[in-house]
XYZ file of C-alpha atoms in Angstrom:
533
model
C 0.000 0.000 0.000
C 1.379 3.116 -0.878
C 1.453 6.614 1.190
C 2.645 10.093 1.100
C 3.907 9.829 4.410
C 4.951 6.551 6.306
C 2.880 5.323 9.374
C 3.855 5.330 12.462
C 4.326 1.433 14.094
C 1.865 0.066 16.484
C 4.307 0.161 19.891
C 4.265 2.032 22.659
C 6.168 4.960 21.148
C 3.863 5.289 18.328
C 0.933 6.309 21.091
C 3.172 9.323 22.908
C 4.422 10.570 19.364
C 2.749 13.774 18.391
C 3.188 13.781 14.782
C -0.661 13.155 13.095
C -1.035 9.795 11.010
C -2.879 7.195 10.513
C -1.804 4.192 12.856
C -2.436 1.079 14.722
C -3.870 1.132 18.388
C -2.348 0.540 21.487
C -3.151 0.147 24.683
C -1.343 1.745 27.715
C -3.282 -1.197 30.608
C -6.571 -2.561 30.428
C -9.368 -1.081 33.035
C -10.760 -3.218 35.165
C -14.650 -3.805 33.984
C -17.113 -2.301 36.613
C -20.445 -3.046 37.264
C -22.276 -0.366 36.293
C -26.075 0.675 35.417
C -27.943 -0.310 32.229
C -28.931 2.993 30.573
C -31.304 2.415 27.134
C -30.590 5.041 24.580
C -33.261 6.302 22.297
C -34.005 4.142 19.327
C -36.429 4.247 16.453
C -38.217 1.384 17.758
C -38.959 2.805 21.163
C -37.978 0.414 23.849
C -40.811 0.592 26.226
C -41.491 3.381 29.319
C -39.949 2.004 32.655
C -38.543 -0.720 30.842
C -34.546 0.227 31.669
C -32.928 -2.184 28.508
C -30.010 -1.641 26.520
C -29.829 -1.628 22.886
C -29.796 -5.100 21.165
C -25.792 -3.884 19.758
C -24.795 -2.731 23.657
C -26.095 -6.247 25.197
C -22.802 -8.537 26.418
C -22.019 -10.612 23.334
C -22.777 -8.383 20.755
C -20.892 -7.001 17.639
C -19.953 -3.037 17.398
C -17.652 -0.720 16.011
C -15.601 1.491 18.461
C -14.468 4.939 18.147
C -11.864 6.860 19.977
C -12.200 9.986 21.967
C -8.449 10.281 22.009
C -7.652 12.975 19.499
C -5.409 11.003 16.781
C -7.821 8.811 16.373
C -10.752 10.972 16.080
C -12.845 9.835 12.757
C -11.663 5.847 12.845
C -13.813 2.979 13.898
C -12.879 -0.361 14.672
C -14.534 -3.689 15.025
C -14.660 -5.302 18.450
C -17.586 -6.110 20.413
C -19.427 -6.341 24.053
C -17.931 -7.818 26.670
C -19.639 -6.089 29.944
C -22.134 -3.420 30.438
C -21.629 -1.143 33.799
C -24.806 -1.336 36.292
C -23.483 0.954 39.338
C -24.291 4.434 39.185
C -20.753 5.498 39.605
C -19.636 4.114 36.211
C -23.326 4.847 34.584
C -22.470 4.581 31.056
C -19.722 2.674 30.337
C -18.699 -0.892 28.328
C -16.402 -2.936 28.706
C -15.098 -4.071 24.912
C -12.625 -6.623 23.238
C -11.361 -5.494 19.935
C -11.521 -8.068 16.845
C -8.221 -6.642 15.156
C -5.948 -4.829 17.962
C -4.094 -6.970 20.349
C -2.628 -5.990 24.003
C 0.649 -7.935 22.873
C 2.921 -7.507 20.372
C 2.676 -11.378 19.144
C -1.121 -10.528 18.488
C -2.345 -13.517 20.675
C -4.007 -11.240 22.771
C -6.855 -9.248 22.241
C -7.078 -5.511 23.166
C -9.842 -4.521 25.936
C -10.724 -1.537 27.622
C -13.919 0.716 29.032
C -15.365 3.104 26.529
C -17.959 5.569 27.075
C -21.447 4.099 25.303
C -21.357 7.031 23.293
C -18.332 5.398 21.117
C -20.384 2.822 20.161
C -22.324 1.564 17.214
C -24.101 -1.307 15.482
C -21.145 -2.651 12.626
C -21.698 -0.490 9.734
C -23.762 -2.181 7.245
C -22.568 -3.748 3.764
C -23.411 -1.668 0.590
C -25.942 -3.073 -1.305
C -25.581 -4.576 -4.873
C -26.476 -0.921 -6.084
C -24.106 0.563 -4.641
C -20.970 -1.421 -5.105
C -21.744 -1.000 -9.150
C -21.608 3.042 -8.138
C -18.498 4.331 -8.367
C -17.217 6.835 -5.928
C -16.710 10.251 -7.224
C -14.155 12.960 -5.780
C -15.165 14.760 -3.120
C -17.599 12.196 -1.815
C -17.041 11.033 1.925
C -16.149 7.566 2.379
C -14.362 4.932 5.279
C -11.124 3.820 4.082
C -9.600 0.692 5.889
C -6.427 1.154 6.615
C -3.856 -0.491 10.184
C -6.976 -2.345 11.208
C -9.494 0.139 11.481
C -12.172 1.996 9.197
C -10.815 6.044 8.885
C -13.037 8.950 7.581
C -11.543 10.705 4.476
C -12.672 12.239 1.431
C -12.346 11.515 -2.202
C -10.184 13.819 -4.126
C -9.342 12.116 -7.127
C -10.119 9.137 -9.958
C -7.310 7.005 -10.531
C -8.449 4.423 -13.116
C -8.636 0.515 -12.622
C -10.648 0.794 -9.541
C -8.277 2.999 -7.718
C -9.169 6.327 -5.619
C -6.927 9.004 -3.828
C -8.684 9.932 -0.575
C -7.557 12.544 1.470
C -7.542 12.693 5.456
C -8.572 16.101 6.986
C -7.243 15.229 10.597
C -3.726 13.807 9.688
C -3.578 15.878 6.620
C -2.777 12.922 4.580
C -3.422 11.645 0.807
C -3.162 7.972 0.569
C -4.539 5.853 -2.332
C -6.839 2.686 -1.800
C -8.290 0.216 -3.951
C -12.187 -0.069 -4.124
C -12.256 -2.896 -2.210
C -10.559 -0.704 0.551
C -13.263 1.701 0.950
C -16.969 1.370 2.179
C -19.880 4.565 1.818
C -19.459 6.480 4.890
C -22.627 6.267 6.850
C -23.210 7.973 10.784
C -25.173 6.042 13.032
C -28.337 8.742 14.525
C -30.825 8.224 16.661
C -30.934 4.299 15.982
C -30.655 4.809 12.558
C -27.998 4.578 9.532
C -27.831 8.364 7.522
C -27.348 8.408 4.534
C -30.350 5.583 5.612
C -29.836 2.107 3.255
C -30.326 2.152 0.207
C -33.307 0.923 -1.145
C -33.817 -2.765 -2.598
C -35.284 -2.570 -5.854
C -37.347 -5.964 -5.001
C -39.083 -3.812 -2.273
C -42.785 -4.104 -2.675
C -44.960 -0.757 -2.742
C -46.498 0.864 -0.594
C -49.822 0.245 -1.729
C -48.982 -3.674 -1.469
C -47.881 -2.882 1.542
C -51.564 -0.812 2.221
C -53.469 -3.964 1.236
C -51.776 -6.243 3.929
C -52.785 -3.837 6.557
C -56.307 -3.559 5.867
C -56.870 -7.932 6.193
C -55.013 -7.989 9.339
C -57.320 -4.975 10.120
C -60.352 -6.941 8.495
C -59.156 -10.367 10.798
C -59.008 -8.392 13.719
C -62.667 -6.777 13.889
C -63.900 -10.511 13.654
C -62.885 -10.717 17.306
C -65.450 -11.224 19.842
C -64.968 -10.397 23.175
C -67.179 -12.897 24.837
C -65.602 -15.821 22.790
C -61.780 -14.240 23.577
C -62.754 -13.822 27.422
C -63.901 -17.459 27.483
C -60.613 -18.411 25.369
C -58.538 -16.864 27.587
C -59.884 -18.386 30.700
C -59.448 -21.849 29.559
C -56.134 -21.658 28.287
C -54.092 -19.150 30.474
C -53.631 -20.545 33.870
C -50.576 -20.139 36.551
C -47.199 -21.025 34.363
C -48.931 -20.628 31.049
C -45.968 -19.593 28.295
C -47.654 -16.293 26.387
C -46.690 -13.284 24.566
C -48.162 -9.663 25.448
C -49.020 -6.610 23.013
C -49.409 -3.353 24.038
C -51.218 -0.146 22.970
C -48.508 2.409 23.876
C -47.479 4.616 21.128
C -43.745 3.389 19.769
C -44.528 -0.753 20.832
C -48.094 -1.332 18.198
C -47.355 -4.618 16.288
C -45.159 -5.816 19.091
C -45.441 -9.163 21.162
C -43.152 -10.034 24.201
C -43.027 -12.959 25.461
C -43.751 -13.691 29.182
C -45.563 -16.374 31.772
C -48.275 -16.051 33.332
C -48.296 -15.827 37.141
C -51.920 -15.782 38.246
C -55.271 -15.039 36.589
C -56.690 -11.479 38.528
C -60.715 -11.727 38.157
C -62.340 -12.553 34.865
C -60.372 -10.195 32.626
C -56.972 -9.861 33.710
C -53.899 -11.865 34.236
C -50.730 -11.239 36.428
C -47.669 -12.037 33.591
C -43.916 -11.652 33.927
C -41.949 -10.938 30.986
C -38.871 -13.125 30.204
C -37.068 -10.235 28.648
C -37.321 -7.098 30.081
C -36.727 -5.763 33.213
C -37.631 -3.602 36.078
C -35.977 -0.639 37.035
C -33.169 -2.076 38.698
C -32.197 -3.745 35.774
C -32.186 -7.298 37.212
C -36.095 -8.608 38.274
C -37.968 -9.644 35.581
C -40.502 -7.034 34.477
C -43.953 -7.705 35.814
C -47.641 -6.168 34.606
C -51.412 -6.886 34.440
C -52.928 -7.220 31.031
C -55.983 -7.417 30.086
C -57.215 -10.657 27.762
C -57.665 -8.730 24.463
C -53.369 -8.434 25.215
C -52.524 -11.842 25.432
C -51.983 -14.907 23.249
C -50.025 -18.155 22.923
C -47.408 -18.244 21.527
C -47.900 -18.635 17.288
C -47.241 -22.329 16.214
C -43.956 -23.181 14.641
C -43.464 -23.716 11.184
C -40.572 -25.552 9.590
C -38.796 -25.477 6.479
C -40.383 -21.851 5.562
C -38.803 -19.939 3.070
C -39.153 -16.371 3.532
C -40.227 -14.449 -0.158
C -40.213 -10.998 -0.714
C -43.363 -9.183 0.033
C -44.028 -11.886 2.979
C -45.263 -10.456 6.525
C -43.526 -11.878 8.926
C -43.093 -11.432 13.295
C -38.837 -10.488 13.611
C -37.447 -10.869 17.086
C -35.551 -7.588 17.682
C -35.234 -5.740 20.773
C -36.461 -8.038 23.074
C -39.523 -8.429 21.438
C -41.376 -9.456 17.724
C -42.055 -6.677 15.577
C -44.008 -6.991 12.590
C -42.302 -6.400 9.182
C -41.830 -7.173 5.595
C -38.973 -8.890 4.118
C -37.604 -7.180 1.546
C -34.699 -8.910 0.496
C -33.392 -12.198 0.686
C -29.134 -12.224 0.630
C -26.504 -14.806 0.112
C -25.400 -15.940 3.376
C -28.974 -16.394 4.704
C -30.014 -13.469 6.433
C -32.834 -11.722 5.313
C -34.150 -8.117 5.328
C -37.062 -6.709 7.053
C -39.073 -3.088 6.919
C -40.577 -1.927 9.985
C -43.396 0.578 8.239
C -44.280 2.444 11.731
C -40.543 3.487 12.682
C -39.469 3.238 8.835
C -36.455 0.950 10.168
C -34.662 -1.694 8.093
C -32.652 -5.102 9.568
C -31.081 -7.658 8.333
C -31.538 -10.661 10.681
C -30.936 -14.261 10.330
C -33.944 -16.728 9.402
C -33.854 -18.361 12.851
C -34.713 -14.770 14.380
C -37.748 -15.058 11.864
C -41.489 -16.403 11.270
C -44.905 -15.617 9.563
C -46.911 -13.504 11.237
C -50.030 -15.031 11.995
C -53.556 -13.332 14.202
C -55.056 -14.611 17.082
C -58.753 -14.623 16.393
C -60.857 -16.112 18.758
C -58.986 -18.892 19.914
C -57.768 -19.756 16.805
C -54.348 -18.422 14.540
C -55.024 -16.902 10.973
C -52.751 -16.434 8.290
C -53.784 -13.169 6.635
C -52.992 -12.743 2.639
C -53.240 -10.655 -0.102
C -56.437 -9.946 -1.640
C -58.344 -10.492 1.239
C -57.989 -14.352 1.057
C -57.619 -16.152 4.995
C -55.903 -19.278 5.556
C -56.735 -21.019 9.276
C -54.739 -22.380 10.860
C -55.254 -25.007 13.482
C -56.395 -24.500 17.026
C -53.489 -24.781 19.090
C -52.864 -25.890 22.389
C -51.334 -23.938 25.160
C -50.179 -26.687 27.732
C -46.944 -25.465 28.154
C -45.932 -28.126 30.767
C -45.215 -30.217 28.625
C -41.446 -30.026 27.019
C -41.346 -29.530 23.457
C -38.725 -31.854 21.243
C -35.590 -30.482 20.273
C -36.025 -29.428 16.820
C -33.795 -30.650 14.262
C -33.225 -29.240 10.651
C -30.414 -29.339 8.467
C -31.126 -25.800 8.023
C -29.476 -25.517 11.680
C -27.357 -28.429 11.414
C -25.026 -29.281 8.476
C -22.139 -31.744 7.541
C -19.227 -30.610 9.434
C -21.157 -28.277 11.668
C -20.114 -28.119 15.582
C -22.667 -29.822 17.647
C -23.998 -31.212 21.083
C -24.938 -34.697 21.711
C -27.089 -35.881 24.258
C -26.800 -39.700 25.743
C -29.468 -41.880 26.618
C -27.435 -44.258 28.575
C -27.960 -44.213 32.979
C -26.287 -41.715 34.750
C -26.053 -39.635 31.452
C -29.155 -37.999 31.690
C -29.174 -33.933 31.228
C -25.682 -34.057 29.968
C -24.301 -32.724 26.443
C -21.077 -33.399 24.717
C -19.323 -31.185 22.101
C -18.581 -33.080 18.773
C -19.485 -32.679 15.139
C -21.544 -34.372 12.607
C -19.912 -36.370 10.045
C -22.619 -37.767 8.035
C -26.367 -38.179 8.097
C -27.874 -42.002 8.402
C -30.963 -42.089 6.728
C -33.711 -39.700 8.190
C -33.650 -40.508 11.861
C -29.815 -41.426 12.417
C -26.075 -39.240 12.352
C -22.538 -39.844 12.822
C -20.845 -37.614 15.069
C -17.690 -37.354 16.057
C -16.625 -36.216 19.717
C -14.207 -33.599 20.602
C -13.148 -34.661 24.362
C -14.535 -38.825 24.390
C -12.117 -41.317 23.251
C -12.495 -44.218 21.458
C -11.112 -47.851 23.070
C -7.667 -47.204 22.168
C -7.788 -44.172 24.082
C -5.932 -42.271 21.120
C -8.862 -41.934 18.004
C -11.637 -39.575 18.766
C -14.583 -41.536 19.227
C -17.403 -41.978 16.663
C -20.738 -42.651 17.619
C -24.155 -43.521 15.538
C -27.248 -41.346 17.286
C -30.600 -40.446 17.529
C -31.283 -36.892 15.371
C -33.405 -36.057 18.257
C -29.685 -36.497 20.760
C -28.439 -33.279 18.843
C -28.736 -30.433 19.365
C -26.413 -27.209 18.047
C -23.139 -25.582 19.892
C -24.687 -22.979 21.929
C -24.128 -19.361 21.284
C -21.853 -17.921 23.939
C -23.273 -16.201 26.917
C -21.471 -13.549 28.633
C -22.796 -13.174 32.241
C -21.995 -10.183 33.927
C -23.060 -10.588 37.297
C -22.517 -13.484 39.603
C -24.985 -16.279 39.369
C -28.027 -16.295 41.537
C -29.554 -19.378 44.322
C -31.756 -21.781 41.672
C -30.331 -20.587 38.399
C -30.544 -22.888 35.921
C -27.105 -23.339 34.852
C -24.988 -26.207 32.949
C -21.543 -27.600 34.538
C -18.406 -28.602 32.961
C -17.870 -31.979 34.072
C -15.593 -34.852 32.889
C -15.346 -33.330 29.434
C -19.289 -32.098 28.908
C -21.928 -30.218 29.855
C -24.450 -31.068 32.630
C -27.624 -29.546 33.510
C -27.975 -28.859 37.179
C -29.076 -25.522 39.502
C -27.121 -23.577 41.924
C -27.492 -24.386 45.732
C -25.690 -22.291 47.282
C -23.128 -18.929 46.641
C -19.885 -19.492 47.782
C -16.784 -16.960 48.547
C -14.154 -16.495 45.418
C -16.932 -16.561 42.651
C -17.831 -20.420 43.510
C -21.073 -21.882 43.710
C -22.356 -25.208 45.277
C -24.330 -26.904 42.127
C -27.181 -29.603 42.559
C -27.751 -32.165 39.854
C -31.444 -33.605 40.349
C -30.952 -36.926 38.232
C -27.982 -37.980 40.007
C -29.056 -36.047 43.350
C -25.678 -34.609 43.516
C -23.926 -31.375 44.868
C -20.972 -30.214 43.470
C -18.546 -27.335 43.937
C -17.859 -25.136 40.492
C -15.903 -21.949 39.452
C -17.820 -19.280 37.964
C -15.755 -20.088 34.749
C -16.630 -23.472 34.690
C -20.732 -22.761 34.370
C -23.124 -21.408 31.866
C -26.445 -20.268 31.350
C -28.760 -23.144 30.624
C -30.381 -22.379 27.345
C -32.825 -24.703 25.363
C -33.026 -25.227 21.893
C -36.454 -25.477 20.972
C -37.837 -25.240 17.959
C -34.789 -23.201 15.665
C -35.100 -20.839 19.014
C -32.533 -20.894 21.954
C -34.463 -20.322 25.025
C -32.674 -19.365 27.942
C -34.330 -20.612 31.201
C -36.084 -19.093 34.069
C -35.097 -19.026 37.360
C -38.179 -21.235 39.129
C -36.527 -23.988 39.594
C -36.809 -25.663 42.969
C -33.771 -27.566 44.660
């Protein structure tokens, strides 16, 4: 890569120098991460009054880009992403993040992490679309120019041929020439939203498609009755019943959340808490009373659907489902939604995805252009019993890291990692394990199961504060993963763990346990804390 000045190296040195360039970061020590107080942000779709959330992008876990507040690095972003949010009011409003491309050590084995401000942070920048990577980029347009691992602001200032571009740096005062491939549109990240905003698929359907849809969900929804819904209600939504909730405030119309039900109050309301959002404090479950015209079960799941353009479909995004309309389907599988009331777009992966359907009367409908209904069948809402583990090859492919269940004594509630090496007709795999040895106690061992015994690798979890007495957690234990509860908090971030099919206690590490989470149905579920040791 060629420049009109040469960069200054990554070291120590590099950081105290005051000459203005373009260079890698380094980090003088790594803060130690607080605990500090959730704070939500504004956002386009309006997370809900009282309801003290972060963003989706500033949850533990997630993907961002990270500025700098430092002055030679004023206008660069850099990938990275969440590793703890602050919940004391002394550190209000700080992260703690681990950088993707900048390393604390010079060998680059270890990754960079420090505490930002929130106000550093965004979502990762979104890929141009197809339209505009056929554009090219003309001088004086603003663009992001990658360059010692992180994305810089600059402008174009001139046309080289072949696909190459001069852009000049106002802050280092700087002229460096990239390669298309090198440079991305520059977008700023307002008010929850991308300006210049994305670029428009042209597969988007119109507005007046868009029109038509409304008015048969509106058309399904004045056939409700509220004698028959009352009477619905009160047969299926009894203590422990698994719902979802809608509300009428301005900002959260179209949006379910998902909660239990903790006691019916009279003959029109119900007691629920939610499984996602939170009280004030940021760590009891939210609770409310809604009425039975704002309650439902939860939709039936549908396998094998492939998502068109034009389709109305239920996106889980901030905590909750939002209505939306796909409009576009990309190559590596996630898909695009409109949200018509905030004018937001997403792209989200399929699994975060499913048809919106009506609750009408004690029965789901399917509305579709035209005015046409499908019904579909009444469903049940006996949510004690434990739905199967869904598998799909959608989820679960040749090669694809897994976790096995065994059937065998003494194995109950217990997963190991492997993969799968090849599917056995339509009921059968071949996995291979990453821990279990075969006889010879060399050769990983192989081992014909069940479809029904796998399961995939979970995502990770990052859990910021200590574990609480009866949280469902899973145990690392002789090489897997077993599903037990904690007993009792110990000193030195140690728990006492109790294993119900073995009725065993145990003594674990914080870094040896995980948040039990359930795959069920393409969803991981992550569990509640009612369990009773």
């Amino acid at each position: 890569m060629h420049s009109s000045r040469q960069f200054l190296s990554r070291d120590s040195s590099s950081r105290n120098s005051q000459a203005k360039s373009l260079r890698r970061r380094q980090s003088l020590g790594v803060s130690s991460p607080a605990n500090q107080k959730k704070k939500a942000p504004k956002k386009s779709i309006t997370p809900r009054a009282k309801r003290n959330r972060l963003p989706s992008y500033l949850k533990p876990g997630s993907a961002v880009e990270i500025s700098s507040d430092e002055v030679e690095f004023r206008g660069s972003w850099y990938a990275g992403s969440v590793v703890t949010t602050s919940s004391s009011d002394k550190n209000s409003g700080k992260v703690q993040v681990e950088y993707t491309t900048l390393f604390f050590d010079k060998e680059g084995q270890k990754r960079l992490r420090e505490v930002v401000d929130m106000a550093q942070l965004r979502p990762p920048a979104p890929p141009m679309s197809e339209r505009e990577k056929k554009k090219d980029f003309a001088v004086g347009e603003v663009v992001d120019a990658f360059h010692n691992d992180g994305w810089w602001e600059g402008d174009v200032t001139e046309v080289l041929g072949d696909g190459q571009f001069s852009v000049f740096f106002r802050g280092t005062r700087e002229q460096i020439r990239y390669s298309k491939d090198q440079l991305r549109l520059h977008r700023e990240w307002v008010n929850g939203a991308w300006k210049p905003p994305l670029d428009e698929p042209e597969e988007e359907e119109s507005e007046e498609d868009k029109g038509d849809d409304t008015e048969d969900e509106e058309s399904l929804l004045s056939l409700v009755d509220p004698e028959t819904a009352r009477a619905v209600a009160k047969e299926m939504f009894s203590t422990g019943t698994l719902v979802e909730v809608s509300s009428d405030e301005e900002g959260f119309k179209g949006c379910w959340f998902v909660a239990k039900v903790i006691e019916p109050i009279g003959e029109d309301k119900y007691l629920v808490e939610y499984r996602d959002l939170r009280e004030e404090d940021g760590i009891e479950p939210l609770k409310e009373e809604i009425d039975f015209l704002h309650i439902r079960p939860p939709p039936p799941s549908e396998e094998d659907i492939d998502f068109a353009v034009g389709n109305k479909v239920d996106a889980f995004y901030n905590d909750g489902w939002w209505a939306g309309h796909v409009i576009e389907s990309m190559h590596d599988g996630r898909i695009g939604i409109f949200f018509k009331e905030s004018g937001e777009k997403i792209r989200i992966g399929r699994q975060g995805l499913r048809l919106h359907k009506v609750w009408v009367n004690g029965t789901w409908q399917l509305p579709l252009k035209g005015g046409e209904i499908k019904r579909a069948k009444k469903v049940s809402c006996d949510r004690n019993v434990r739905p199967k583990n869904g598998f799909d090859k959608q989820y679960i492919s040749i090669g694809t890291p897994v976790e096995v269940s065994s059937i065998e004594e003494g194995f109950e509630d217990s997963w190991f990692l492997a993969k799968l090496i090849e599917y056995r007709g339509t009921d059968k795999c071949l996995v291979e394990y990453d821990k279990l040895k075969a006889e010879d106690g060399k050769e990983p061992l192989r081992e014909e199961v069940d479809v029904f015994q796998i399961r995939p690798q979970p995502p990770e979890m990052v859990v910021v504060n200590p574990f609480e007495k009866l949280d469902k957690v899973d145990a690392l234990y002789n090489d897997g993963w077993w599903v037990g509860s904690v007993k009792k908090i110990l000193a030195k971030s140690s728990y006492l763990v109790y294993f119900s099919k073995n009725d065993e206690v145990l003594k674990f590490h914080h870094s040896q346990l995980r948040l039990h989470q359930e795959w069920i149905d393409g969803n991981w579920i992550t569990s509640s804390k009612s369990q009773t040791v």
